[in-house]
Coordinates of N, CA and C and ligand atoms in Angstrom, one line a residue:
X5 N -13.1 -8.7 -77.3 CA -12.9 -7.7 -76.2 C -12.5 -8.4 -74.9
X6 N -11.4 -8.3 -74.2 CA -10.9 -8.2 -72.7 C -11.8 -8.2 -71.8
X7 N -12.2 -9.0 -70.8 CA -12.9 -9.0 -69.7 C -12.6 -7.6 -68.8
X8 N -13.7 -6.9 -68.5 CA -12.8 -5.6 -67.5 C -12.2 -6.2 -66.0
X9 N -11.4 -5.3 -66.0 CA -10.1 -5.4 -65.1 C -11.5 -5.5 -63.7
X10 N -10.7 -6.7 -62.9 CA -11.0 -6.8 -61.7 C -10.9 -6.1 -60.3
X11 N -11.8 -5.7 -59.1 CA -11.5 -5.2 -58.6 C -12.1 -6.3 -57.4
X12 N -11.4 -5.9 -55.9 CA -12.1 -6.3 -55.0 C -11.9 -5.7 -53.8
X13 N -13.1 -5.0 -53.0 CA -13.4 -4.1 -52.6 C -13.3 -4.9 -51.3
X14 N -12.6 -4.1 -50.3 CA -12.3 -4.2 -49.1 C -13.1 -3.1 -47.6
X15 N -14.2 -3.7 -47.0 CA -14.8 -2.5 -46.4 C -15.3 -3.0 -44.8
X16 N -15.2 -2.2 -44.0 CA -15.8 -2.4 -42.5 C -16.8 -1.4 -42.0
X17 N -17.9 -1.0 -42.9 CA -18.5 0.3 -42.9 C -20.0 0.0 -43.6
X18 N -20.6 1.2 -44.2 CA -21.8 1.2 -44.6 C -21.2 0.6 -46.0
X19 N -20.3 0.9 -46.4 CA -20.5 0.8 -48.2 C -20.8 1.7 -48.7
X20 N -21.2 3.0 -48.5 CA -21.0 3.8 -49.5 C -20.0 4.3 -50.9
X21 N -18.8 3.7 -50.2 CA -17.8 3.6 -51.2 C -18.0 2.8 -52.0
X22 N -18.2 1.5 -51.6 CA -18.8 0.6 -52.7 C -19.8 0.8 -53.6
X23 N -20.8 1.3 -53.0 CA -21.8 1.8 -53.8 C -21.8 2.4 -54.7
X24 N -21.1 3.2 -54.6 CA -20.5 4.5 -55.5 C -19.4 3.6 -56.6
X25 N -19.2 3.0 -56.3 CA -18.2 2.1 -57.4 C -19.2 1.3 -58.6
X26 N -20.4 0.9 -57.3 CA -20.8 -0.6 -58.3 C -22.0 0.4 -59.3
X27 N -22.5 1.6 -58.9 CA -23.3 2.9 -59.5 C -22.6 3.4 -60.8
X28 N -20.9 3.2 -60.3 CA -20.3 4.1 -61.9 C -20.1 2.6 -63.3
X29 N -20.0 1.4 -62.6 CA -19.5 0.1 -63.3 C -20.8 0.1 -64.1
X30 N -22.1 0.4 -63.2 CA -23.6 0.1 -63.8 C -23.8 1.1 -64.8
X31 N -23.3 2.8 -64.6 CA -23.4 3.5 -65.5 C -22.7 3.4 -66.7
X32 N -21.6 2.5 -66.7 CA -21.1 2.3 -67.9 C -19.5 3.5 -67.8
X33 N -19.5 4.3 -66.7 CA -18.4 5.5 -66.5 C -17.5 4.3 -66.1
X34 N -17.6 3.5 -65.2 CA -16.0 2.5 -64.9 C -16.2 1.6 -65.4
X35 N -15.0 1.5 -66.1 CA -14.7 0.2 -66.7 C -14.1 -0.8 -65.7
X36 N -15.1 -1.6 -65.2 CA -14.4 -2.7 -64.2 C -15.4 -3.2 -63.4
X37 N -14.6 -4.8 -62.8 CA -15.9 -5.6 -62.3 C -15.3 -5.6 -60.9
X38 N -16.7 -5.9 -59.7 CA -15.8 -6.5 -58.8 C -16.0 -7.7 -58.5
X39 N -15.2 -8.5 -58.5 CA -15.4 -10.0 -58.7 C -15.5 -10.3 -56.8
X40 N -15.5 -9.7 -55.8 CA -15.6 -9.9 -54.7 C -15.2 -8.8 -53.1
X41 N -16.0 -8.9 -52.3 CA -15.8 -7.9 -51.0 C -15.6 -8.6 -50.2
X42 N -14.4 -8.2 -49.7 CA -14.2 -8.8 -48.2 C -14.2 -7.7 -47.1
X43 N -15.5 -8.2 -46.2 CA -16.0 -7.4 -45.1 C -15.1 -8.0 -44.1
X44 N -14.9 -6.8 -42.8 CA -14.0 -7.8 -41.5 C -15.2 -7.4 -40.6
X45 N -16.8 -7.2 -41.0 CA -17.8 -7.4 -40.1 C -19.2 -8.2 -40.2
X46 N -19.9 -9.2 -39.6 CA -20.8 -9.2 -40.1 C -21.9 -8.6 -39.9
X47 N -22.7 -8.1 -40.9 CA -24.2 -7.7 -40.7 C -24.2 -6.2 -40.5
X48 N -22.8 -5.6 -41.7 CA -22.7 -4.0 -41.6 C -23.4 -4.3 -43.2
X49 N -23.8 -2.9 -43.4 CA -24.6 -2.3 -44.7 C -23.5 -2.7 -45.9
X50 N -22.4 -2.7 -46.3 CA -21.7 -3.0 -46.6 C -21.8 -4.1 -47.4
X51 N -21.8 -5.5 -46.6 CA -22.4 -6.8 -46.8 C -23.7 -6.4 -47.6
X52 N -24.6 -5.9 -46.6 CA -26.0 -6.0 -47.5 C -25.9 -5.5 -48.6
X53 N -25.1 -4.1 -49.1 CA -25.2 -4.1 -50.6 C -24.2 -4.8 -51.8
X54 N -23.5 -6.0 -50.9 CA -22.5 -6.5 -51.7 C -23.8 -7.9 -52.0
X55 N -24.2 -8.2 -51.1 CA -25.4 -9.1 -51.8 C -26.4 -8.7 -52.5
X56 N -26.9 -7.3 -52.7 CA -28.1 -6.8 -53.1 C -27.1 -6.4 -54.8
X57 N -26.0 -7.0 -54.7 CA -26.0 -6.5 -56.6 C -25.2 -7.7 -56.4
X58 N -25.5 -8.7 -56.2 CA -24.9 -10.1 -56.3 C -23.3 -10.0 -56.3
X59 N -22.8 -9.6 -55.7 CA -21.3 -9.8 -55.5 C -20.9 -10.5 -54.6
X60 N -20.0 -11.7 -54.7 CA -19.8 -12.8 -53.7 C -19.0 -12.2 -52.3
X61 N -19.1 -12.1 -51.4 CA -18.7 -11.8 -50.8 C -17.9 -12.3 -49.3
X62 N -17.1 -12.1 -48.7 CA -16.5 -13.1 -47.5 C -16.0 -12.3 -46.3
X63 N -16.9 -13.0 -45.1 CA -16.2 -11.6 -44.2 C -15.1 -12.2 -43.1
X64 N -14.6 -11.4 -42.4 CA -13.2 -12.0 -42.2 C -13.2 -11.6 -40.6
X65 N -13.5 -12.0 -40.2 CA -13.5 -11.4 -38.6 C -12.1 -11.4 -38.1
X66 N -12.1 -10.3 -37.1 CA -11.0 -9.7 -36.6 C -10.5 -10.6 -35.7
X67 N -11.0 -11.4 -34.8 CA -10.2 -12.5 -33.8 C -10.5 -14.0 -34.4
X68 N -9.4 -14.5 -34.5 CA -7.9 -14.5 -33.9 C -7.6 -13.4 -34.1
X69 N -7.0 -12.2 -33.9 CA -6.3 -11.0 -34.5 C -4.6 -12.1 -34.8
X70 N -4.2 -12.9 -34.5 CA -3.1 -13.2 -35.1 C -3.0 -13.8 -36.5
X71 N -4.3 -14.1 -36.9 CA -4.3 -14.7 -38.2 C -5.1 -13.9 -39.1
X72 N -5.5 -12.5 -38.5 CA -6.7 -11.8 -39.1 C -6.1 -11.2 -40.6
X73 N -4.6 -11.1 -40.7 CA -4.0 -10.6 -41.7 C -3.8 -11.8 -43.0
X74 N -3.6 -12.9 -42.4 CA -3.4 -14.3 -43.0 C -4.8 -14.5 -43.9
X75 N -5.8 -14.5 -43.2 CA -7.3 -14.8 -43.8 C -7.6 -13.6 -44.9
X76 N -7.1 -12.6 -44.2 CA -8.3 -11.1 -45.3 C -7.0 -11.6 -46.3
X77 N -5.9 -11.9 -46.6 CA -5.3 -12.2 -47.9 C -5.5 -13.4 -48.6
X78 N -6.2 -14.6 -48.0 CA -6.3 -15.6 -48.6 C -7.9 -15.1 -48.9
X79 N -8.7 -14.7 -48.6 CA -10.1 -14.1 -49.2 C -10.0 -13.1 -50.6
X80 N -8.8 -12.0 -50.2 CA -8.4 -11.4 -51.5 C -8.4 -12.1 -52.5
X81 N -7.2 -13.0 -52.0 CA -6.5 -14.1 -53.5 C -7.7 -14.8 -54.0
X82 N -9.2 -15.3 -53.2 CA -9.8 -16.1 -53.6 C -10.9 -15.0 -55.2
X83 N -10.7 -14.3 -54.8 CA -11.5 -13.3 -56.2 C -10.4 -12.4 -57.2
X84 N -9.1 -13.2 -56.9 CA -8.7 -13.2 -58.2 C -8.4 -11.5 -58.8
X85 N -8.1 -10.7 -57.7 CA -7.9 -9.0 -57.9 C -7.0 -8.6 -59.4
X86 N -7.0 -7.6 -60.0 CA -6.1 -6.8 -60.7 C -5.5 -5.3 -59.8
X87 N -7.1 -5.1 -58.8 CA -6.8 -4.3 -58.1 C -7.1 -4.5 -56.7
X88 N -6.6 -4.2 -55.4 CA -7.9 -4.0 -54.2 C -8.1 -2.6 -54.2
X89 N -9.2 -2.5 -53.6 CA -10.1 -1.3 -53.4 C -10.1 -1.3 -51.6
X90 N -9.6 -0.3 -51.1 CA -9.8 -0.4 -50.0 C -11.1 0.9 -49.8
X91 N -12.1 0.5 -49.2 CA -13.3 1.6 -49.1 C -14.0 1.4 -47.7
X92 N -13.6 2.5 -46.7 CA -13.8 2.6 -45.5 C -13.5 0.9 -44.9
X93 N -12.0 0.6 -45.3 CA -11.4 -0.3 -44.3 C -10.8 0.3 -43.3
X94 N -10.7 -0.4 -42.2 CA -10.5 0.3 -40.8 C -9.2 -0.7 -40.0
X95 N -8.8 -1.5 -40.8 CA -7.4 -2.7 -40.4 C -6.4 -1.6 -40.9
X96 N -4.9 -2.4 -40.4 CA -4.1 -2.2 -41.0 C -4.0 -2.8 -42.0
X97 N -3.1 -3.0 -42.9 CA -3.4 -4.3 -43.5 C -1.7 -4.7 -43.8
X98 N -0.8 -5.8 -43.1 CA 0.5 -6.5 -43.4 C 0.7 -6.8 -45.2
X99 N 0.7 -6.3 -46.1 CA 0.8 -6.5 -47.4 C 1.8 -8.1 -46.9
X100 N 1.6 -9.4 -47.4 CA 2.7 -10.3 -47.5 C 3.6 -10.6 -48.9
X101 N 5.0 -10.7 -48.2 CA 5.6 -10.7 -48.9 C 5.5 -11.6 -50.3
X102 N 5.7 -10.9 -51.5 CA 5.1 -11.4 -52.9 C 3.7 -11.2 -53.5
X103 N 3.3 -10.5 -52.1 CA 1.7 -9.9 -53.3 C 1.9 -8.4 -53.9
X104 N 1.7 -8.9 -55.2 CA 2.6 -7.8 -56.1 C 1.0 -6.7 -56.5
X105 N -0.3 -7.5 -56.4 CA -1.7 -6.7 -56.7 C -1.7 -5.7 -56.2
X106 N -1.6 -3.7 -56.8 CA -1.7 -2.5 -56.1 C -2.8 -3.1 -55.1
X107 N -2.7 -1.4 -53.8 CA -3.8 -1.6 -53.3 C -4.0 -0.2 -53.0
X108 N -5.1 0.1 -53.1 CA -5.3 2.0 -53.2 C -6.6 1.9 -52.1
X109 N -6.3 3.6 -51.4 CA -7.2 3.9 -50.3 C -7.9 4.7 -50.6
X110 N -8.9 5.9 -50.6 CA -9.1 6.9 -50.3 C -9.3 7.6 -48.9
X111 N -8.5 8.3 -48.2 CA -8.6 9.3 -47.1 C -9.2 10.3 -47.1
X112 N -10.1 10.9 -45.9 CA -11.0 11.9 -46.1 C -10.3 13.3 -45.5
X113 N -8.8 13.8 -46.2 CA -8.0 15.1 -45.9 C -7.2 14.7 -47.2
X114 N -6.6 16.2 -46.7 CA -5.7 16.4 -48.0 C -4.5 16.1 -47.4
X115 N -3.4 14.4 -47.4 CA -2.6 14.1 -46.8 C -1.4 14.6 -47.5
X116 N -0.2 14.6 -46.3 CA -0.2 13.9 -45.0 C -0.7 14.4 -43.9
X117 N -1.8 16.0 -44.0 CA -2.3 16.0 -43.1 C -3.4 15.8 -42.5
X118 N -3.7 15.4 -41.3 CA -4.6 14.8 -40.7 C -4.6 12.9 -41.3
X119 N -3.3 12.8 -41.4 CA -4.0 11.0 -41.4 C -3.1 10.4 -40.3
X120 N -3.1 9.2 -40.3 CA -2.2 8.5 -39.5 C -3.3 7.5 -38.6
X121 N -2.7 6.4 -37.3 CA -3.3 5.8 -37.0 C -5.0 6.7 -36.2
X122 N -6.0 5.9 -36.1 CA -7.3 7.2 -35.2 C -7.4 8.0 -36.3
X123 N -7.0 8.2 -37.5 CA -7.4 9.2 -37.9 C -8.4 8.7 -38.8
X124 N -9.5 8.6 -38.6 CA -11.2 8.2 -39.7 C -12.0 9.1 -39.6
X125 N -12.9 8.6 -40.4 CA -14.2 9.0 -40.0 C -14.4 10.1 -39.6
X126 N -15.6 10.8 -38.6 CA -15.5 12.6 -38.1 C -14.3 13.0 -37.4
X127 N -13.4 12.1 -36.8 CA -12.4 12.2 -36.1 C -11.5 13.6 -37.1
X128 N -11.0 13.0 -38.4 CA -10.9 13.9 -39.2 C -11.3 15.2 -39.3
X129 N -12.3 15.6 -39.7 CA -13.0 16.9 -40.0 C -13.4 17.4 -38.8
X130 N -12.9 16.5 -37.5 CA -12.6 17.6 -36.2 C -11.8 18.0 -36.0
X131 N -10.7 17.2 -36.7 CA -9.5 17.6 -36.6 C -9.2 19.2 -37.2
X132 N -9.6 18.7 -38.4 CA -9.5 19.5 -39.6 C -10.1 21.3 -38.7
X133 N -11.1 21.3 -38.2 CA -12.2 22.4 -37.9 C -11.3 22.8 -36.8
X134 N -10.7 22.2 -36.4 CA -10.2 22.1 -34.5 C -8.6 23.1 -35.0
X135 N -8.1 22.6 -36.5 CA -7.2 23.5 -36.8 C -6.9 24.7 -37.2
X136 N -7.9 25.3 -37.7 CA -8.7 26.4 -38.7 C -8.3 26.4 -40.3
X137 N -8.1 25.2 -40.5 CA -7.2 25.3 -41.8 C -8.8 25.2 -42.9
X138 N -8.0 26.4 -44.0 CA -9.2 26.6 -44.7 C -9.6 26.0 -45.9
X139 N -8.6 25.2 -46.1 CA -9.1 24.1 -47.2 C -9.4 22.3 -46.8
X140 N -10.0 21.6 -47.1 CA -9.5 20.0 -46.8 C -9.9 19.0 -48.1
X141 N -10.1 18.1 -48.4 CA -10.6 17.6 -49.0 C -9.9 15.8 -49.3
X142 N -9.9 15.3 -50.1 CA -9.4 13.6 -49.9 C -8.2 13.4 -51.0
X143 N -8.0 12.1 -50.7 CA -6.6 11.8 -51.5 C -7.0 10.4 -51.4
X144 N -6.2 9.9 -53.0 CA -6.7 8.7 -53.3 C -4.7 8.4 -53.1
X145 N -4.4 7.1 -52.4 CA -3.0 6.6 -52.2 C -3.0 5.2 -52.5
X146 N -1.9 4.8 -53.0 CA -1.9 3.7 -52.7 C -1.4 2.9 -51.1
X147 N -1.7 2.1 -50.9 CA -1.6 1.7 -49.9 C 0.3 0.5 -49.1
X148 N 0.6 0.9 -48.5 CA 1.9 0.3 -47.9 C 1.5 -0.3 -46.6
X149 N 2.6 -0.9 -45.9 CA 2.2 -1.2 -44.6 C 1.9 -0.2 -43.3
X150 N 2.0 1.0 -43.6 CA 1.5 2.1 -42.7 C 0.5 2.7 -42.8
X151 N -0.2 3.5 -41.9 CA -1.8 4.5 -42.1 C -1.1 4.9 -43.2
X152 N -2.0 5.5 -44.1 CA -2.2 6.8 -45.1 C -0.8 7.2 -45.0
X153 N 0.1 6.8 -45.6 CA 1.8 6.8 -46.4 C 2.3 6.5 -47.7
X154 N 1.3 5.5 -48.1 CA 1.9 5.2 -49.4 C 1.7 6.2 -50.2
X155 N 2.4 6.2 -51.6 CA 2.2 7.6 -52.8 C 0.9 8.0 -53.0
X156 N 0.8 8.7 -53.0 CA -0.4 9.8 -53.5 C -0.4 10.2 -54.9
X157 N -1.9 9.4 -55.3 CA -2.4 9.3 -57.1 C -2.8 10.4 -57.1
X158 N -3.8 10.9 -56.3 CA -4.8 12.3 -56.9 C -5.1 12.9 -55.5
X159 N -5.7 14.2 -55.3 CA -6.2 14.5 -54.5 C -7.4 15.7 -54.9
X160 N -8.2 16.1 -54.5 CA -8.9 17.1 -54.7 C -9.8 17.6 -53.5
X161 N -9.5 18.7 -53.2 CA -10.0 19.8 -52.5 C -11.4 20.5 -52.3
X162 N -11.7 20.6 -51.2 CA -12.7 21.5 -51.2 C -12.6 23.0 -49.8
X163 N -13.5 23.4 -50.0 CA -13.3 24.7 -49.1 C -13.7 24.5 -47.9
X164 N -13.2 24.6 -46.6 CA -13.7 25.0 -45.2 C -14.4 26.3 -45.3
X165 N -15.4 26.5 -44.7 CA -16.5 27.5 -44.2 C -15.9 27.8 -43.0
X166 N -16.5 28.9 -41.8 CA -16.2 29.4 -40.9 C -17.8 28.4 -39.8
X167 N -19.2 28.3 -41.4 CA -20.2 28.1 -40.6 C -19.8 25.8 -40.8
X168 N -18.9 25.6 -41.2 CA -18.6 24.3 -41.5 C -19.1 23.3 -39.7
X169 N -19.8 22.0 -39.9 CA -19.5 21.2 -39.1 C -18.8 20.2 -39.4
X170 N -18.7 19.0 -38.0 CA -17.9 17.8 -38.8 C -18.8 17.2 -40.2
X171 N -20.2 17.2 -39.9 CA -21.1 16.7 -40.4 C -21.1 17.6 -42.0
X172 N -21.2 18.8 -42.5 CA -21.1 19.5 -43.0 C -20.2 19.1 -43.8
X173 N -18.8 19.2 -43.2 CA -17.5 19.2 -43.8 C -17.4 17.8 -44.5
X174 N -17.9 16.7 -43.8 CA -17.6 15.3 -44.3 C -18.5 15.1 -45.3
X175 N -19.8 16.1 -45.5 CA -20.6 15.7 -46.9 C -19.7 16.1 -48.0
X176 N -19.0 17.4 -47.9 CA -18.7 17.8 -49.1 C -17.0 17.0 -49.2
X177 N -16.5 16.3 -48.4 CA -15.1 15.8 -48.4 C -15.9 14.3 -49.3
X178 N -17.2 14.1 -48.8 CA -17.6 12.3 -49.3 C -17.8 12.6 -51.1
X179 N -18.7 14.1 -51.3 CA -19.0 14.0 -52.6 C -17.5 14.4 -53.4
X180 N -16.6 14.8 -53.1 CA -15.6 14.9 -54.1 C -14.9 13.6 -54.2
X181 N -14.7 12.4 -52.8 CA -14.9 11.3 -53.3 C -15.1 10.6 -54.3
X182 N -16.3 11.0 -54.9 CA -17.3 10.1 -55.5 C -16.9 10.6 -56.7
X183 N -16.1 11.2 -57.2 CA -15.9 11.7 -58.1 C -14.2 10.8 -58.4
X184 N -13.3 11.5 -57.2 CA -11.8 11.4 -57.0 C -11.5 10.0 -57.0
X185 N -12.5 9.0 -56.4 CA -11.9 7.5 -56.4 C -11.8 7.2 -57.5
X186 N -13.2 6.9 -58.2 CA -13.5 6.2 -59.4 C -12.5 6.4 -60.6
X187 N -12.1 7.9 -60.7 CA -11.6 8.7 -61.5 C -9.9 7.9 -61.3
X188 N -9.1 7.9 -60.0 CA -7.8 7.3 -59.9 C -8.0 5.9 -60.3
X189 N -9.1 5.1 -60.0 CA -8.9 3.8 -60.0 C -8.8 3.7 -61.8
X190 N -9.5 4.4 -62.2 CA -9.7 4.5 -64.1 C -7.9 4.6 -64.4
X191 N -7.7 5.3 -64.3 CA -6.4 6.1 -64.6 C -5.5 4.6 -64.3
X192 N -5.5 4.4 -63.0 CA -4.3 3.4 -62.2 C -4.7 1.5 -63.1
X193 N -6.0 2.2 -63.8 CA -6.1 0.5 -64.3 C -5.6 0.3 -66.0
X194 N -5.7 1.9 -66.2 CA -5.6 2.0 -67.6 C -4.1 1.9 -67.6
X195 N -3.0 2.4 -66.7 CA -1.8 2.5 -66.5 C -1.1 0.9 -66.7
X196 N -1.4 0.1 -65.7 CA -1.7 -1.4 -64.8 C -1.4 -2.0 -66.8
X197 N -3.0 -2.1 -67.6 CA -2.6 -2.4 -68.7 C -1.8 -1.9 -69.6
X198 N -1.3 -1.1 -69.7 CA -0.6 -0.7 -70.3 C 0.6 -1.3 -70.9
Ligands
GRF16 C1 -14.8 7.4 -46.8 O1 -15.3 8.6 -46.6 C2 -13.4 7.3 -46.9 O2 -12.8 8.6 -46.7 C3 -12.9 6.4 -45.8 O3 -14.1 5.6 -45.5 C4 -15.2 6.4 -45.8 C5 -16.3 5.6 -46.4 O4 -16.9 4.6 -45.7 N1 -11.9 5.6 -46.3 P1 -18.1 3.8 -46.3 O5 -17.7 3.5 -47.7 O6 -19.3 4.7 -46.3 O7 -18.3 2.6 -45.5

């Protein structure tokens, strides 16, 4: 049997994305390891759960900001990806030229609307509420050198309320997540081998 396909998880956040990844690999639903996380903070939750299930991990601080793009790709290259995972990264990120490894995001709207640069976190689902638009929900993309542009793998939807908050809105945008990532990354790795 084949070693499962590699992943390596890219985050500046709590990790919940992560978490939700390393929960489906443990349940035996994802096929795949992650051989390493590169955080660009230290001492976010993120880190702490990339050590609490022993995943090597390397964090990449943002200044120099001229080399900040040079380092998070030589950290990538050091764990040996099939995939990156980007999961609440908050960089751009310069793809350089000849790294051929996908790299997939999840966004918390149904793009292209509401993404672009500023567009994270509750910023979003204020956007979203501030619009009256009655659906929102996430999109799994692959990633290019711009915000939330590259092709769009999957997306799935949920409903806006009238009694909706940001708070509200981003629970049920997080839980179809948890469903919508794992599910693209399956599909895009089963593809990948093919
Ligand atoms: C997710 O909701 C996702 O939409 C965005 O970052 C959020 C997750 O951050 N890309 P975290 O995994 O809880 O740090």
């Amino acid at each position: 049997m084949s070693p499962p396909p590699r992943l390596v998880v890219l985050l500046s956040g709590t990790g919940s994305t992560l978490q939700n990844l390393i929960d489906r690999i443990c349940a035996g639903t994802l096929e795949a390891q992650i051989t390493g996380v590169v955080a660009s903070k230290p001492g976010i939750l993120g880190v702490e759960r990339a050590r609490k299930a022993n995943i090597p991990y390397t964090v990449v601080e943002k200044k120099p900001a001229v080399t900040f793009g040079e380092r998070t790709f030589d950290a990538i290259r050091l764990y040996e990806p099939d995939l990156v995972v980007l999961a609440g990264w908050l960089h751009l990120l310069q793809i350089p030229p000849g790294f051929r490894t996908p790299i997939v995001n999840v966004h918390p709207s149904l793009l292209p609307a509401f993404g672009g640069p500023g567009m994270y976190g509750h910023r979003v689902h204020e956007a979203v509420l501030a619009s009256g638009a009655k659906e929102s929900g996430c999109t799994v993309h692959l990633v290019d050198d711009t915000y939330d542009t590259g092709p769009i793998l999957l997306q799935r939807s949920v409903p806006v309320e009238s009694s909706d908050t940001a708070e509200s809105l981003a629970a049920k945008v997080q839980a179809a997540e948890r469903e919508a990532y794992p599910e693209a990354i399956a599909k895009l790795l089963a593809s990948a081998s093919r």
